[in-house]
Coordinates of C-alpha atoms in Angstrom, one line a residue:
M19 CA 10.7 21.5 1.6
D20 CA 9.5 19.9 4.8
Q21 CA 12.1 17.5 6.1
Q22 CA 9.4 15.3 7.8
N23 CA 8.4 13.9 4.4
L24 CA 11.1 11.2 4.5
T25 CA 12.7 9.2 7.3
L26 CA 16.1 7.4 7.4
S27 CA 16.0 4.8 10.1
P28 CA 18.9 4.7 12.6
S29 CA 20.0 1.2 11.2
A30 CA 20.0 2.6 7.7
A31 CA 21.9 5.7 8.8
A32 CA 24.5 3.5 10.5
R33 CA 24.9 1.3 7.3
V34 CA 25.3 4.4 5.1
A35 CA 27.9 5.8 7.4
A36 CA 29.9 2.5 7.3
I37 CA 29.7 2.2 3.5
A38 CA 30.6 5.9 3.1
E39 CA 33.6 5.6 5.4
K40 CA 34.9 2.6 3.6
Q41 CA 34.6 4.4 0.2
G42 CA 36.0 7.7 1.6
K43 CA 32.8 9.5 0.6
P44 CA 30.4 11.8 2.5
A45 CA 27.5 10.0 4.3
I46 CA 24.8 11.0 1.9
L47 CA 22.4 8.4 0.5
R48 CA 20.5 9.3 -2.7
L49 CA 17.2 7.6 -3.2
S50 CA 15.7 7.9 -6.7
V51 CA 12.8 6.2 -8.5
E52 CA 13.1 4.9 -12.1
G53 CA 10.5 3.4 -14.4
G54 CA 10.9 -0.4 -14.7
G55 CA 11.1 -3.3 -12.3
C56 CA 8.5 -5.9 -11.9
S57 CA 5.8 -3.6 -10.7
G58 CA 6.3 -0.4 -12.7
F59 CA 8.8 1.7 -10.7
Q60 CA 12.0 0.7 -9.0
Y61 CA 14.0 2.2 -6.2
K62 CA 17.6 3.1 -6.9
F63 CA 20.2 3.8 -4.1
G64 CA 23.6 5.3 -4.4
L65 CA 26.1 7.5 -2.4
A66 CA 26.1 11.1 -3.4
D67 CA 29.0 13.5 -3.1
T68 CA 26.8 16.5 -2.4
P69 CA 23.0 17.2 -2.4
E70 CA 21.6 19.0 -5.4
P71 CA 20.0 22.5 -4.7
D72 CA 16.5 21.2 -5.2
D73 CA 16.8 17.9 -3.3
M74 CA 14.7 17.2 -0.3
I75 CA 17.0 16.3 2.6
A76 CA 16.3 14.2 5.7
E77 CA 19.0 13.6 8.3
T78 CA 19.4 10.9 11.0
D79 CA 22.5 10.7 13.2
G80 CA 24.5 13.0 10.9
V81 CA 23.7 10.9 7.8
R82 CA 21.7 12.5 5.0
L83 CA 19.0 11.0 2.7
V84 CA 18.5 13.1 -0.4
V85 CA 15.7 12.7 -3.0
D86 CA 15.2 14.7 -6.2
P87 CA 11.8 16.5 -6.7
S88 CA 10.5 14.1 -9.4
S89 CA 11.2 11.0 -7.3
L90 CA 9.8 12.7 -4.1
D91 CA 6.3 12.6 -5.5
L92 CA 6.5 8.8 -5.5
V93 CA 8.3 8.4 -2.1
N94 CA 6.8 11.2 0.0
G95 CA 6.2 9.9 3.5
C96 CA 8.6 6.9 3.1
V97 CA 10.8 5.4 5.7
V98 CA 14.1 4.0 4.4
D99 CA 15.3 1.1 6.6
F100 CA 18.2 -1.3 6.5
V101 CA 17.1 -4.9 7.1
E102 CA 19.3 -8.0 7.6
S103 CA 17.7 -11.4 7.2
L104 CA 18.5 -14.9 6.1
G105 CA 17.9 -13.7 2.5
G106 CA 20.6 -11.1 2.8
A107 CA 20.9 -7.5 3.9
A108 CA 19.3 -4.6 2.0
F109 CA 17.9 -1.1 2.2
K110 CA 14.1 -1.3 2.3
V111 CA 11.6 1.4 1.5
E112 CA 8.4 1.4 3.4
N113 CA 6.3 3.4 1.0
P114 CA 2.7 4.5 2.0
N115 CA 2.1 5.6 -1.6
A116 CA 2.7 2.1 -3.1
A117 CA -0.5 0.4 -4.2
A118 CA 1.3 -2.8 -4.9
G119 CA 4.8 -4.2 -4.5
C120 CA 6.7 -7.2 -5.6
G121 CA 8.4 -10.1 -3.7
C122 CA 11.9 -8.6 -4.0
G123 CA 10.8 -5.3 -2.4
S124 CA 12.7 -3.1 -4.8
S125 CA 9.8 -2.4 -7.2
F126 CA 6.3 -0.9 -6.7
S127 CA 3.3 0.6 -8.4
V128 CA 1.1 3.5 -7.4

């Protein structure tokens, strides 16, 4: 698959690398989409030990972002960023496919 479909920002890559180092895991962030949340779909993040054979992989600064094929349909063209604000720090998905989102930023609809 074309690696340009997803982007992991440098700040998100740095955060994944720091978390992975603390946990003694590879610097691989898995983004998946599940039904639910306040707008219909919700993003789920987790560290992965290895990419699956059919995953789409994007790499920034040696850190990999992996997405399974069924989630990729909903997040194709996304940028995954790490944002720190007064409200806390979190991974944020800038999704051009989302027709609507919610206030918390972790849920969307298409």
